[in-house]
Short mmCIF file of C-alpha atoms in Angstrom, two decimals:
data_model
loop_
_atom_site.label_atom_id
_atom_site.label_comp_id
_atom_site.label_asym_id
_atom_site.label_seq_id
_atom_site.Cartn_x
_atom_site.Cartn_y
_atom_site.Cartn_z
CA MET A 1 5.84 -33.23 -10.06
CA ASP A 2 8.05 -34.20 -6.82
CA ILE A 3 9.13 -31.01 -4.61
CA ARG A 4 11.90 -32.43 -3.10
CA MET A 5 13.27 -33.94 -6.71
CA LEU A 6 13.08 -30.13 -7.65
CA GLN A 7 14.63 -29.51 -4.74
CA THR A 8 17.39 -31.64 -4.71
CA GLY A 9 17.75 -31.65 -8.48
CA LYS A 10 16.82 -35.53 -9.83
CA GLU A 11 14.43 -34.24 -13.04
CA SER A 12 14.44 -31.93 -15.42
CA MET A 13 12.95 -28.03 -14.41
CA PRO A 14 9.46 -28.62 -15.33
CA ASP A 15 8.52 -25.28 -18.43
CA ASP A 16 5.92 -22.81 -17.16
CA GLU A 17 3.26 -24.01 -18.32
CA SER A 18 3.79 -27.67 -16.11
CA TYR A 19 4.07 -24.54 -12.98
CA LYS A 20 1.00 -23.48 -13.53
CA LEU A 21 -0.65 -27.00 -13.79
CA VAL A 22 0.48 -27.91 -10.14
CA THR A 23 -0.28 -25.00 -9.46
CA GLU A 24 -3.80 -24.84 -9.61
CA MET A 25 -4.83 -28.14 -9.21
CA LEU A 26 -2.60 -28.62 -5.64
CA PHE A 27 -4.95 -24.48 -5.04
CA SER A 28 -7.79 -25.81 -6.11
CA VAL A 29 -7.63 -28.70 -3.55
CA ASN A 30 -6.82 -26.47 -0.55
CA GLN A 31 -2.49 -27.96 -0.62
CA THR A 32 -1.92 -24.29 0.62
CA ASP A 33 1.03 -25.31 1.32
CA ASP A 34 2.27 -26.78 -1.12
CA ALA A 35 1.10 -24.76 -4.23
CA LEU A 36 3.29 -22.01 -2.23
CA LYS A 37 6.27 -24.19 -1.97
CA TYR A 38 6.02 -24.37 -5.99
CA ILE A 39 5.27 -20.83 -6.43
CA ASP A 40 8.56 -20.60 -4.17
CA ILE A 41 10.45 -23.42 -6.57
CA THR A 42 8.79 -20.71 -9.87
CA LEU A 43 10.13 -17.86 -8.73
CA SER A 44 13.64 -19.49 -8.11
CA SER A 45 13.92 -21.15 -10.64
CA GLY A 46 12.91 -17.61 -13.13
CA ASN A 47 10.23 -18.56 -14.52
CA MET A 48 6.67 -17.35 -15.64
CA VAL A 49 4.16 -17.21 -13.16
CA SER A 50 0.56 -17.07 -13.96
CA PRO A 51 -2.23 -14.34 -13.45
CA LYS A 52 -4.51 -17.09 -13.00
CA VAL A 53 -2.09 -18.35 -10.59
CA PHE A 54 -1.21 -15.10 -8.63
CA THR A 55 -4.67 -14.41 -8.62
CA GLU A 56 -5.19 -18.06 -6.48
CA CYS A 57 -2.18 -17.05 -4.35
CA VAL A 58 -3.68 -13.76 -3.55
CA LYS A 59 -6.98 -14.91 -2.63
CA SER A 60 -5.37 -17.52 -0.36
CA CYS A 61 -2.62 -15.75 1.13
CA VAL A 62 -6.03 -13.26 2.30
CA ARG A 63 -8.19 -16.00 3.05
CA LEU A 64 -5.53 -17.38 5.48
CA GLY A 65 -4.20 -15.14 6.48
CA ARG A 66 -0.67 -15.17 5.43
CA LEU A 67 0.36 -11.53 4.67
CA ASP A 68 4.03 -11.55 5.47
CA THR A 69 4.69 -15.00 2.32
CA LEU A 70 1.61 -12.84 0.23
CA ALA A 71 3.80 -8.76 0.44
CA SER A 72 6.51 -11.65 0.19
CA ILE A 73 5.82 -12.78 -3.52
CA ILE A 74 4.66 -9.88 -4.91
CA GLU A 75 8.11 -8.06 -3.96
CA ARG A 76 10.00 -10.68 -5.92
CA CYS A 77 7.52 -10.52 -8.43
CA LYS A 78 8.15 -6.59 -8.47
CA LYS A 79 11.59 -7.78 -9.42
CA MET A 80 11.14 -9.90 -12.28
CA ASP A 81 10.76 -8.70 -15.52
CA GLN A 82 8.17 -11.21 -16.26
CA ASN A 83 6.23 -11.42 -13.66
CA LYS A 84 6.13 -7.86 -12.47
CA ALA A 85 3.65 -7.17 -14.58
CA LEU A 86 0.97 -9.45 -12.57
CA CYS A 87 -1.94 -7.39 -11.10
CA PRO A 88 -5.53 -7.85 -9.11
CA GLN A 89 -8.36 -7.49 -9.88
CA TRP A 90 -9.63 -4.07 -8.88
CA ASN A 91 -11.69 -5.65 -6.33
CA MET A 92 -8.82 -8.10 -5.19
CA CYS A 93 -6.13 -4.95 -4.24
CA ASN A 94 -9.92 -3.18 -2.36
CA LEU A 95 -9.16 -6.10 0.27
CA ILE A 96 -5.02 -6.71 -0.01
CA VAL A 97 -4.77 -2.99 1.44
CA ASP A 98 -7.94 -3.38 3.44
CA VAL A 99 -6.39 -6.55 5.02
CA ALA A 100 -2.98 -5.49 5.29
CA LEU A 101 -4.12 -1.54 7.02
CA GLN A 102 -6.00 -4.74 9.77
CA GLU A 103 -3.05 -6.50 11.03
CA ASP A 104 -0.84 -2.82 9.88
CA ASN A 105 0.96 -4.94 7.46
CA SER A 106 2.72 -1.55 6.17
CA LYS A 107 4.38 -3.33 3.71
CA LEU A 108 1.42 -5.07 1.36
CA ALA A 109 -0.71 -2.05 2.50
CA PHE A 110 1.74 0.09 -0.09
CA TYR A 111 1.79 -3.35 -2.30
CA GLY A 112 -1.43 -2.66 -2.24
CA LEU A 113 -1.64 0.82 -3.21
CA GLU A 114 0.40 -0.11 -5.97
CA PHE A 115 -1.28 -1.75 -7.66
CA LEU A 116 -4.83 0.26 -6.75
CA ALA A 117 -2.63 3.13 -8.81
CA ARG A 118 -1.32 0.83 -11.48
CA TRP A 119 -5.93 0.31 -11.93
CA ILE A 120 -6.16 4.20 -12.02
CA THR A 121 -3.59 4.46 -14.86
CA ARG A 122 -4.94 2.12 -16.64
CA GLY A 123 -8.07 3.46 -16.46
CA GLU A 124 -6.97 6.91 -18.05
CA ALA A 125 -5.60 5.26 -20.44
CA ALA A 126 -8.59 3.46 -21.74
CA ARG A 127 -10.21 5.50 -24.67
CA PRO A 128 -13.42 5.81 -23.34
CA PRO A 129 -11.14 6.09 -20.50
CA VAL A 130 -12.40 4.62 -16.55
CA TYR A 131 -12.42 6.67 -13.82
CA LEU A 132 -11.89 4.51 -10.58
CA SER A 133 -11.47 6.35 -7.64
CA VAL A 134 -10.35 5.09 -4.43
CA ASP A 135 -12.24 6.16 -0.97
CA GLU A 136 -10.79 8.28 1.38
CA GLY A 137 -12.20 5.53 4.24
CA LEU A 138 -9.29 3.60 2.86
CA VAL A 139 -6.58 5.96 2.56
CA MET A 140 -7.15 7.18 6.48
CA PRO A 141 -6.59 4.62 7.87
CA ALA A 142 -3.25 3.36 5.76
CA LEU A 143 -1.81 6.99 7.60
CA GLY A 144 -3.23 6.21 10.45
CA THR A 145 -0.98 2.36 9.81
CA ALA A 146 2.03 4.16 7.91
CA SER A 147 2.59 6.62 11.41
CA ARG A 148 2.53 3.65 13.74
CA THR A 149 4.64 1.23 11.15
CA PHE A 150 7.08 5.19 10.75
CA ASP A 151 6.24 4.30 6.85
CA LYS A 152 6.88 7.48 4.80
CA THR A 153 6.65 5.38 1.61
CA LEU A 154 3.07 3.62 2.74
CA ILE A 155 2.87 8.20 3.87
CA ASP A 156 3.42 9.12 0.06
CA ALA A 157 1.88 6.57 -1.72
CA SER A 158 -1.48 6.98 0.91
CA TRP A 159 -1.70 10.41 -0.48
CA ALA A 160 -0.77 10.32 -3.94
CA VAL A 161 -3.22 7.76 -4.62
CA LEU A 162 -5.63 9.83 -3.21
CA ARG A 163 -4.63 12.90 -4.90
CA ARG A 164 -5.52 11.11 -8.14
CA SER A 165 -8.29 9.32 -6.65
CA LEU A 166 -10.03 13.43 -6.25
CA ARG A 167 -8.58 14.53 -9.36
CA ASN A 168 -9.31 18.49 -8.74
CA ASN A 169 -12.66 17.79 -7.95
CA ARG A 170 -12.31 18.90 -4.16
CA ALA A 171 -9.24 18.16 -1.84
CA PRO A 172 -8.75 15.54 0.96
CA SER A 173 -10.66 16.16 4.19
CA ALA A 174 -9.91 17.30 6.95
CA GLU A 175 -9.50 14.46 8.21
CA SER A 176 -7.05 13.11 6.07
CA TYR A 177 -5.09 16.23 6.62
CA LEU A 178 -4.13 15.20 10.24
CA GLY A 179 -3.77 11.85 9.05
CA LYS A 180 -1.09 13.13 7.14
CA ILE A 181 0.75 15.72 9.30
CA SER A 182 0.14 12.89 12.56
CA ALA A 183 2.69 10.48 10.23
CA TYR A 184 5.20 12.35 9.04
CA SER A 185 4.81 13.39 13.53
CA SER A 186 5.44 10.55 14.32
CA LEU A 187 8.45 9.95 11.29
CA GLY A 188 9.84 13.13 13.31
CA ASN A 189 9.82 14.59 9.70
CA LEU A 190 8.69 18.13 11.08
CA GLN A 191 9.47 20.15 7.88
CA ARG A 192 6.86 17.88 5.38
CA ALA A 193 4.15 18.15 8.89
CA PHE A 194 4.66 21.73 8.74
CA ALA A 195 4.48 21.66 4.57
CA THR A 196 0.90 20.15 5.26
CA LEU A 197 0.06 21.95 8.32
CA HIS A 198 -0.50 24.42 5.99
CA GLU A 199 -1.47 23.36 2.94
CA PHE A 200 -4.87 21.85 5.39
CA GLU A 201 -4.80 26.03 6.58
CA SER A 202 -4.47 27.64 2.89
CA VAL A 203 -8.15 24.97 2.43
CA TYR A 204 -10.25 24.88 5.44
CA GLY A 205 -8.68 27.84 7.35
CA GLY A 206 -11.06 30.23 5.59
CA ASP A 207 -13.48 28.69 8.72
CA SER A 208 -11.26 30.07 11.46
CA ASN A 209 -14.96 31.07 13.92
CA THR A 210 -16.15 28.20 13.26
CA GLU A 211 -16.27 25.58 16.10
CA ALA A 212 -14.73 22.57 14.07
CA ALA A 213 -12.30 24.47 11.90
CA GLU A 214 -11.06 25.75 15.30
CA ASN A 215 -10.16 22.39 16.65
CA PHE A 216 -8.55 21.25 13.02
CA PHE A 217 -6.13 23.57 14.57
CA SER A 218 -6.20 22.86 18.24
CA PRO A 219 -2.40 22.24 20.14
CA PHE A 220 -4.24 20.70 22.15
CA THR A 221 -6.22 17.89 19.73
CA SER A 222 -6.15 17.57 16.14
CA LEU A 223 -2.82 18.99 15.61
CA SER A 224 -1.53 17.30 19.38
CA PRO A 225 1.21 14.60 17.60
CA LEU A 226 2.64 17.71 15.79
CA VAL A 227 3.06 19.41 19.23
CA MET A 228 4.32 16.86 20.94
CA ALA A 229 6.61 16.25 18.11
CA CYS A 230 8.29 19.27 18.60
CA SER A 231 8.43 19.23 22.07
CA LYS A 232 10.84 16.40 21.96
CA GLY A 233 14.39 17.93 20.65
CA GLY A 234 12.75 21.81 22.65
CA PHE A 235 13.34 24.57 21.17
CA GLU A 236 15.88 23.49 19.44
CA THR A 237 13.75 22.17 16.65
CA LEU A 238 11.66 25.16 16.67
CA ASP A 239 14.82 27.22 15.67
CA SER A 240 15.65 24.51 13.29
CA LYS A 241 17.24 26.47 10.23
CA SER A 242 13.80 22.86 8.11
CA MET A 243 11.21 25.46 10.52
CA LEU A 244 12.18 28.82 9.81
CA LYS A 245 10.03 29.47 6.74
CA TYR A 246 7.12 27.42 8.62
#
């Protein structure tokens, strides 16, 4: 198949298997740009992307730093019934999130966390169950990226995956709570920031005599993002109805 013929309609459109074979061949000889063009045509024509092609696409985009391209392909697959179930392997999902966070690519990080959540759900439904967990060290940078990119969906996804991974065996770390507070503060969502602060206090506030705990709740260090967010609106911010119940 020639891409130009496909684009100009000079050939009858091939089926899923034809796209699969050609795209796999292109990836195997490192002709990534052409392979990505075939994936684009596959999606545009409403065809199914095979799991193997999807995996090769993820690997190539991550290796070459084509993160926006990968995010776009994932987004398009999610919107198609025949492709929305596509999901990389567990280790690759972790790599997607890690690479996305290094570049503050909040959209791709969100999709990677969605994939991880899907694996966790599959594991819990298996018989016998397989309890997969995301390292908290991956979630904290996600909250940092959410804070810098003002992405509420990434905050929620990060926290949901963390809670699902901990399975009520323990509370999130103090650093994770502070990251969430900082992220909501950066968005100006003070109601959610204060709600998180109160949850944080209920978990870690009992050790107020320790130096570490005092630092956790210091308005000059750990909680300075929340203080700065409150100061932006002056006294009106703290007097608002949404803050009165806190």
